[in-house]
């Protein structure tokens, strides 16, 4: 049920009361469960009369005349049960190896590059904020609004992408089994976990990813500049 509230928020923020918006939804890197969330979002948008271009890894989505689906490169995450590895280091090892290669392969795809070149025709862009920085080239020099959507729920790092900086002691990290009623000790652990996650992810994944994208997108800013920039 919580996803229904997320979807409703996305609908109101992106399309408002307009009809027939042209939307781009990006989740090029993710597991089956993540694709299912975004697939549901796309189905709701096209059923409401909007035109959606959906780029994701894995199997094609349900056919609809208003939905164009493009497949990004497959990775080991396609068949991975993230619930079994989310509290360990396995998923980071996979990300470190798969991220740069998947990004290079993604922009070698002629259909995806065709969408990228024509990205300014979209009325809004929705990006999966969970380890999908490889989609950021689609945000270069656009004037349309974009939304980052965290499929796992509210996350401090995702909020930071939107310029909403909050204390890591108030919202639990998605990598820890805490809820909003954290004890003092859990708030301390949560704060330390977020700090470690932010900098370890940037060093082990973010930097190699940026190097992989630089040949095609030399003007692409570091992902941290997107996350650390506040809206005017």
mmCIF file of C-alpha atoms in Angstrom:
data_model
loop_
_atom_site.group_PDB
_atom_site.id
_atom_site.type_symbol
_atom_site.label_atom_id
_atom_site.label_comp_id
_atom_site.label_asym_id
_atom_site.label_seq_id
_atom_site.Cartn_x
_atom_site.Cartn_y
_atom_site.Cartn_z
ATOM 1 C CA UNK A 1 0.000 0.000 0.000
ATOM 2 C CA UNK A 2 2.842 2.439 0.678
ATOM 3 C CA UNK A 3 3.791 2.334 -3.010
ATOM 4 C CA UNK A 4 0.322 3.529 -3.914
ATOM 5 C CA UNK A 5 0.996 6.684 -1.925
ATOM 6 C CA UNK A 6 4.353 7.107 -3.677
ATOM 7 C CA UNK A 7 2.742 6.681 -7.072
ATOM 8 C CA UNK A 8 0.029 9.206 -6.236
ATOM 9 C CA UNK A 9 2.676 11.729 -5.223
ATOM 10 C CA UNK A 10 4.637 11.135 -8.412
ATOM 11 C CA UNK A 11 1.525 11.553 -10.543
ATOM 12 C CA UNK A 12 0.581 14.859 -8.923
ATOM 13 C CA UNK A 13 4.127 16.246 -9.047
ATOM 14 C CA UNK A 14 4.889 15.206 -12.624
ATOM 15 C CA UNK A 15 1.683 15.557 -14.581
ATOM 16 C CA UNK A 16 -0.602 17.692 -12.425
ATOM 17 C CA UNK A 17 -3.906 18.176 -14.159
ATOM 18 C CA UNK A 18 -2.493 18.043 -17.700
ATOM 19 C CA UNK A 19 -3.372 15.264 -20.122
ATOM 20 C CA UNK A 20 -1.168 13.279 -22.446
ATOM 21 C CA UNK A 21 2.208 14.171 -20.960
ATOM 22 C CA UNK A 22 5.325 12.702 -22.576
ATOM 23 C CA UNK A 23 7.342 11.024 -19.808
ATOM 24 C CA UNK A 24 10.676 9.234 -19.566
ATOM 25 C CA UNK A 25 11.178 6.645 -16.802
ATOM 26 C CA UNK A 26 14.722 5.385 -16.142
ATOM 27 C CA UNK A 27 15.789 2.403 -14.075
ATOM 28 C CA UNK A 28 18.579 0.908 -16.212
ATOM 29 C CA UNK A 29 20.228 -0.888 -13.289
ATOM 30 C CA UNK A 30 18.265 -2.962 -10.817
ATOM 31 C CA UNK A 31 16.745 -6.211 -9.661
ATOM 32 C CA UNK A 32 13.469 -7.869 -10.650
ATOM 33 C CA UNK A 33 11.640 -6.368 -7.678
ATOM 34 C CA UNK A 34 12.820 -2.855 -8.570
ATOM 35 C CA UNK A 35 11.667 -3.301 -12.157
ATOM 36 C CA UNK A 36 8.288 -4.494 -10.873
ATOM 37 C CA UNK A 37 7.829 -1.256 -8.911
ATOM 38 C CA UNK A 38 8.648 0.939 -11.902
ATOM 39 C CA UNK A 39 6.640 -1.258 -14.231
ATOM 40 C CA UNK A 40 3.590 -0.662 -12.015
ATOM 41 C CA UNK A 41 4.284 3.063 -12.129
ATOM 42 C CA UNK A 42 4.475 3.017 -15.929
ATOM 43 C CA UNK A 43 1.256 1.018 -16.212
ATOM 44 C CA UNK A 44 -0.546 3.568 -14.071
ATOM 45 C CA UNK A 45 0.773 6.451 -16.172
ATOM 46 C CA UNK A 46 -0.181 4.990 -19.544
ATOM 47 C CA UNK A 47 -3.602 3.957 -18.282
ATOM 48 C CA UNK A 48 -4.106 7.599 -17.298
ATOM 49 C CA UNK A 49 -3.471 8.611 -20.909
ATOM 50 C CA UNK A 50 0.199 9.577 -20.775
ATOM 51 C CA UNK A 51 2.919 8.501 -23.194
ATOM 52 C CA UNK A 52 5.798 6.745 -21.443
ATOM 53 C CA UNK A 53 9.256 5.721 -22.614
ATOM 54 C CA UNK A 54 10.612 3.187 -20.124
ATOM 55 C CA UNK A 55 14.279 2.133 -20.019
ATOM 56 C CA UNK A 56 15.032 -0.812 -17.740
ATOM 57 C CA UNK A 57 17.089 -3.965 -17.577
ATOM 58 C CA UNK A 58 15.518 -7.386 -17.769
ATOM 59 C CA UNK A 59 12.472 -8.726 -19.518
ATOM 60 C CA UNK A 60 10.080 -6.471 -21.478
ATOM 61 C CA UNK A 61 7.100 -5.014 -19.659
ATOM 62 C CA UNK A 62 3.439 -5.552 -20.438
ATOM 63 C CA UNK A 63 2.506 -4.198 -23.856
ATOM 64 C CA UNK A 64 0.555 -0.948 -24.141
ATOM 65 C CA UNK A 65 0.224 1.297 -27.170
ATOM 66 C CA UNK A 66 1.338 4.323 -25.136
ATOM 67 C CA UNK A 67 4.371 2.553 -23.654
ATOM 68 C CA UNK A 68 7.753 2.239 -25.361
ATOM 69 C CA UNK A 69 10.146 -0.100 -23.556
ATOM 70 C CA UNK A 70 13.892 -0.210 -24.181
ATOM 71 C CA UNK A 71 16.135 -2.811 -22.560
ATOM 72 C CA UNK A 72 19.402 -1.741 -20.990
ATOM 73 C CA UNK A 73 22.247 -4.257 -20.502
ATOM 74 C CA UNK A 74 21.543 -7.170 -18.187
ATOM 75 C CA UNK A 75 23.642 -7.699 -15.075
ATOM 76 C CA UNK A 76 23.994 -10.209 -12.277
ATOM 77 C CA UNK A 77 21.437 -8.182 -10.317
ATOM 78 C CA UNK A 78 18.694 -9.363 -12.662
ATOM 79 C CA UNK A 79 18.502 -12.712 -10.873
ATOM 80 C CA UNK A 80 19.783 -11.644 -7.470
ATOM 81 C CA UNK A 81 17.693 -11.738 -4.301
ATOM 82 C CA UNK A 82 18.663 -8.392 -2.785
ATOM 83 C CA UNK A 83 16.875 -9.200 0.462
ATOM 84 C CA UNK A 84 19.528 -11.853 1.134
ATOM 85 C CA UNK A 85 22.540 -9.650 0.472
ATOM 86 C CA UNK A 86 21.397 -6.151 1.506
ATOM 87 C CA UNK A 87 23.068 -6.428 4.927
ATOM 88 C CA UNK A 88 26.339 -7.844 3.613
ATOM 89 C CA UNK A 89 29.056 -6.838 1.172
ATOM 90 C CA UNK A 90 28.002 -9.099 -1.707
ATOM 91 C CA UNK A 91 25.869 -6.500 -3.420
ATOM 92 C CA UNK A 92 28.650 -3.896 -3.297
ATOM 93 C CA UNK A 93 31.081 -6.349 -4.899
ATOM 94 C CA UNK A 94 28.609 -6.922 -7.701
ATOM 95 C CA UNK A 95 27.976 -3.193 -8.112
ATOM 96 C CA UNK A 96 31.694 -2.419 -8.238
ATOM 97 C CA UNK A 97 32.223 -4.893 -11.055
ATOM 98 C CA UNK A 98 28.975 -4.463 -12.985
ATOM 99 C CA UNK A 99 28.336 -0.710 -12.745
ATOM 100 C CA UNK A 100 30.992 0.675 -15.121
ATOM 101 C CA UNK A 101 30.573 -2.074 -17.699
ATOM 102 C CA UNK A 102 26.774 -1.810 -17.696
ATOM 103 C CA UNK A 103 27.052 1.971 -18.139
ATOM 104 C CA UNK A 104 29.387 1.639 -21.117
ATOM 105 C CA UNK A 105 27.148 -0.976 -22.737
ATOM 106 C CA UNK A 106 24.037 1.104 -22.103
ATOM 107 C CA UNK A 107 25.271 4.054 -24.145
ATOM 108 C CA UNK A 108 26.560 1.793 -26.914
ATOM 109 C CA UNK A 109 22.926 0.864 -27.556
ATOM 110 C CA UNK A 110 21.735 2.852 -30.588
ATOM 111 C CA UNK A 111 18.093 2.962 -29.468
ATOM 112 C CA UNK A 112 19.007 4.282 -26.024
ATOM 113 C CA UNK A 113 21.353 6.869 -27.522
ATOM 114 C CA UNK A 114 18.569 7.950 -29.865
ATOM 115 C CA UNK A 115 16.341 8.608 -26.831
ATOM 116 C CA UNK A 116 19.197 10.447 -25.106
ATOM 117 C CA UNK A 117 19.716 12.749 -28.092
ATOM 118 C CA UNK A 118 15.986 13.515 -28.127
ATOM 119 C CA UNK A 119 15.627 13.790 -24.324
ATOM 120 C CA UNK A 120 14.448 17.412 -24.403
ATOM 121 C CA UNK A 121 11.125 16.362 -25.914
ATOM 122 C CA UNK A 122 10.003 14.856 -22.605
ATOM 123 C CA UNK A 123 7.767 16.823 -20.275
ATOM 124 C CA UNK A 124 9.338 15.175 -17.208
ATOM 125 C CA UNK A 125 11.906 12.517 -16.344
ATOM 126 C CA UNK A 126 11.644 10.017 -13.486
ATOM 127 C CA UNK A 127 14.899 8.384 -12.356
ATOM 128 C CA UNK A 128 15.411 5.487 -9.990
ATOM 129 C CA UNK A 129 17.622 7.018 -7.295
ATOM 130 C CA UNK A 130 18.784 3.632 -5.951
ATOM 131 C CA UNK A 131 22.215 3.112 -7.553
ATOM 132 C CA UNK A 132 21.168 4.414 -10.967
ATOM 133 C CA UNK A 133 23.615 7.269 -11.422
ATOM 134 C CA UNK A 134 24.346 5.862 -14.878
ATOM 135 C CA UNK A 135 21.044 7.480 -15.951
ATOM 136 C CA UNK A 136 22.263 10.991 -15.043
ATOM 137 C CA UNK A 137 23.429 11.813 -18.616
ATOM 138 C CA UNK A 138 19.726 12.085 -19.477
ATOM 139 C CA UNK A 139 19.540 15.073 -17.127
ATOM 140 C CA UNK A 140 22.225 17.064 -18.923
ATOM 141 C CA UNK A 141 20.995 20.474 -20.114
ATOM 142 C CA UNK A 142 17.313 19.672 -19.719
ATOM 143 C CA UNK A 143 14.711 22.235 -18.691
ATOM 144 C CA UNK A 144 11.931 19.765 -17.869
ATOM 145 C CA UNK A 145 11.437 18.743 -14.219
ATOM 146 C CA UNK A 146 12.850 15.455 -13.007
ATOM 147 C CA UNK A 147 11.936 13.260 -10.060
ATOM 148 C CA UNK A 148 14.149 10.760 -8.263
ATOM 149 C CA UNK A 149 12.180 7.830 -6.905
ATOM 150 C CA UNK A 150 13.542 5.486 -4.225
ATOM 151 C CA UNK A 151 11.831 2.073 -4.634
ATOM 152 C CA UNK A 152 12.911 0.903 -1.182
ATOM 153 C CA UNK A 153 11.263 3.795 0.667
ATOM 154 C CA UNK A 154 12.404 7.059 2.215
ATOM 155 C CA UNK A 155 16.189 7.413 2.269
ATOM 156 C CA UNK A 156 18.391 10.360 3.378
ATOM 157 C CA UNK A 157 20.716 10.072 0.379
ATOM 158 C CA UNK A 158 17.768 10.104 -2.020
ATOM 159 C CA UNK A 159 16.404 13.223 -0.334
ATOM 160 C CA UNK A 160 19.813 14.846 -0.711
ATOM 161 C CA UNK A 161 19.557 14.474 -4.496
ATOM 162 C CA UNK A 162 16.599 16.855 -4.316
ATOM 163 C CA UNK A 163 18.447 19.327 -2.091
ATOM 164 C CA UNK A 164 16.518 18.290 1.024
ATOM 165 C CA UNK A 165 19.220 17.736 3.604
ATOM 166 C CA UNK A 166 18.016 16.088 6.787
ATOM 167 C CA UNK A 167 19.786 14.726 9.821
ATOM 168 C CA UNK A 168 20.803 11.075 9.348
ATOM 169 C CA UNK A 169 19.738 10.557 12.953
ATOM 170 C CA UNK A 170 16.079 11.108 12.054
ATOM 171 C CA UNK A 171 15.453 8.866 9.007
ATOM 172 C CA UNK A 172 16.714 5.259 9.047
ATOM 173 C CA UNK A 173 19.007 4.046 6.295
ATOM 174 C CA UNK A 174 17.583 1.411 3.960
ATOM 175 C CA UNK A 175 20.557 -0.843 4.760
ATOM 176 C CA UNK A 176 19.615 -1.120 8.431
ATOM 177 C CA UNK A 177 16.582 -2.869 9.989
ATOM 178 C CA UNK A 178 15.428 0.246 11.860
ATOM 179 C CA UNK A 179 12.110 2.086 11.819
ATOM 180 C CA UNK A 180 11.332 5.717 12.593
ATOM 181 C CA UNK A 181 11.255 5.016 16.343
ATOM 182 C CA UNK A 182 15.018 4.625 16.744
ATOM 183 C CA UNK A 183 16.708 4.518 20.118
ATOM 184 C CA UNK A 184 19.619 6.828 20.881
ATOM 185 C CA UNK A 185 22.067 4.002 20.109
ATOM 186 C CA UNK A 186 20.323 3.177 16.828
ATOM 187 C CA UNK A 187 20.452 6.844 15.790
ATOM 188 C CA UNK A 188 24.198 6.837 16.366
ATOM 189 C CA UNK A 189 24.684 3.602 14.406
ATOM 190 C CA UNK A 190 22.421 4.900 11.630
ATOM 191 C CA UNK A 191 24.436 8.108 11.326
ATOM 192 C CA UNK A 192 27.735 6.235 11.104
ATOM 193 C CA UNK A 193 26.298 3.745 8.589
ATOM 194 C CA UNK A 194 25.129 6.534 6.301
ATOM 195 C CA UNK A 195 28.508 8.247 6.406
ATOM 196 C CA UNK A 196 30.321 5.003 5.576
ATOM 197 C CA UNK A 197 27.825 4.141 2.827
ATOM 198 C CA UNK A 198 28.089 7.547 1.183
ATOM 199 C CA UNK A 199 31.859 7.654 0.917
ATOM 200 C CA UNK A 200 32.481 3.953 0.283
ATOM 201 C CA UNK A 201 29.898 3.942 -2.510
ATOM 202 C CA UNK A 202 31.460 6.998 -4.126
ATOM 203 C CA UNK A 203 34.973 5.539 -4.012
ATOM 204 C CA UNK A 204 34.155 1.975 -5.040
ATOM 205 C CA UNK A 205 31.289 2.651 -7.470
ATOM 206 C CA UNK A 206 30.798 6.355 -8.192
ATOM 207 C CA UNK A 207 34.326 7.149 -9.355
ATOM 208 C CA UNK A 208 34.690 4.096 -11.683
ATOM 209 C CA UNK A 209 31.240 4.846 -13.100
ATOM 210 C CA UNK A 210 32.134 8.461 -13.874
ATOM 211 C CA UNK A 211 35.334 7.345 -15.603
ATOM 212 C CA UNK A 212 33.299 4.908 -17.711
ATOM 213 C CA UNK A 213 30.901 7.661 -18.809
ATOM 214 C CA UNK A 214 33.427 10.449 -19.399
ATOM 215 C CA UNK A 215 34.398 9.406 -22.959
ATOM 216 C CA UNK A 216 30.785 9.889 -24.122
ATOM 217 C CA UNK A 217 29.801 12.642 -21.684
ATOM 218 C CA UNK A 218 32.820 14.815 -20.850
ATOM 219 C CA UNK A 219 30.570 17.515 -19.356
ATOM 220 C CA UNK A 220 28.871 15.123 -16.937
ATOM 221 C CA UNK A 221 29.265 16.424 -13.365
ATOM 222 C CA UNK A 222 30.190 14.228 -10.477
ATOM 223 C CA UNK A 223 27.116 12.544 -8.932
ATOM 224 C CA UNK A 224 27.965 14.222 -5.630
ATOM 225 C CA UNK A 225 27.478 17.662 -7.190
ATOM 226 C CA UNK A 226 23.913 16.649 -8.087
ATOM 227 C CA UNK A 227 23.346 15.306 -4.599
ATOM 228 C CA UNK A 228 24.924 18.277 -2.846
ATOM 229 C CA UNK A 229 23.329 21.060 -4.894
ATOM 230 C CA UNK A 230 20.365 22.859 -3.383
ATOM 231 C CA UNK A 231 17.541 24.159 -5.530
ATOM 232 C CA UNK A 232 17.285 27.981 -5.821
#
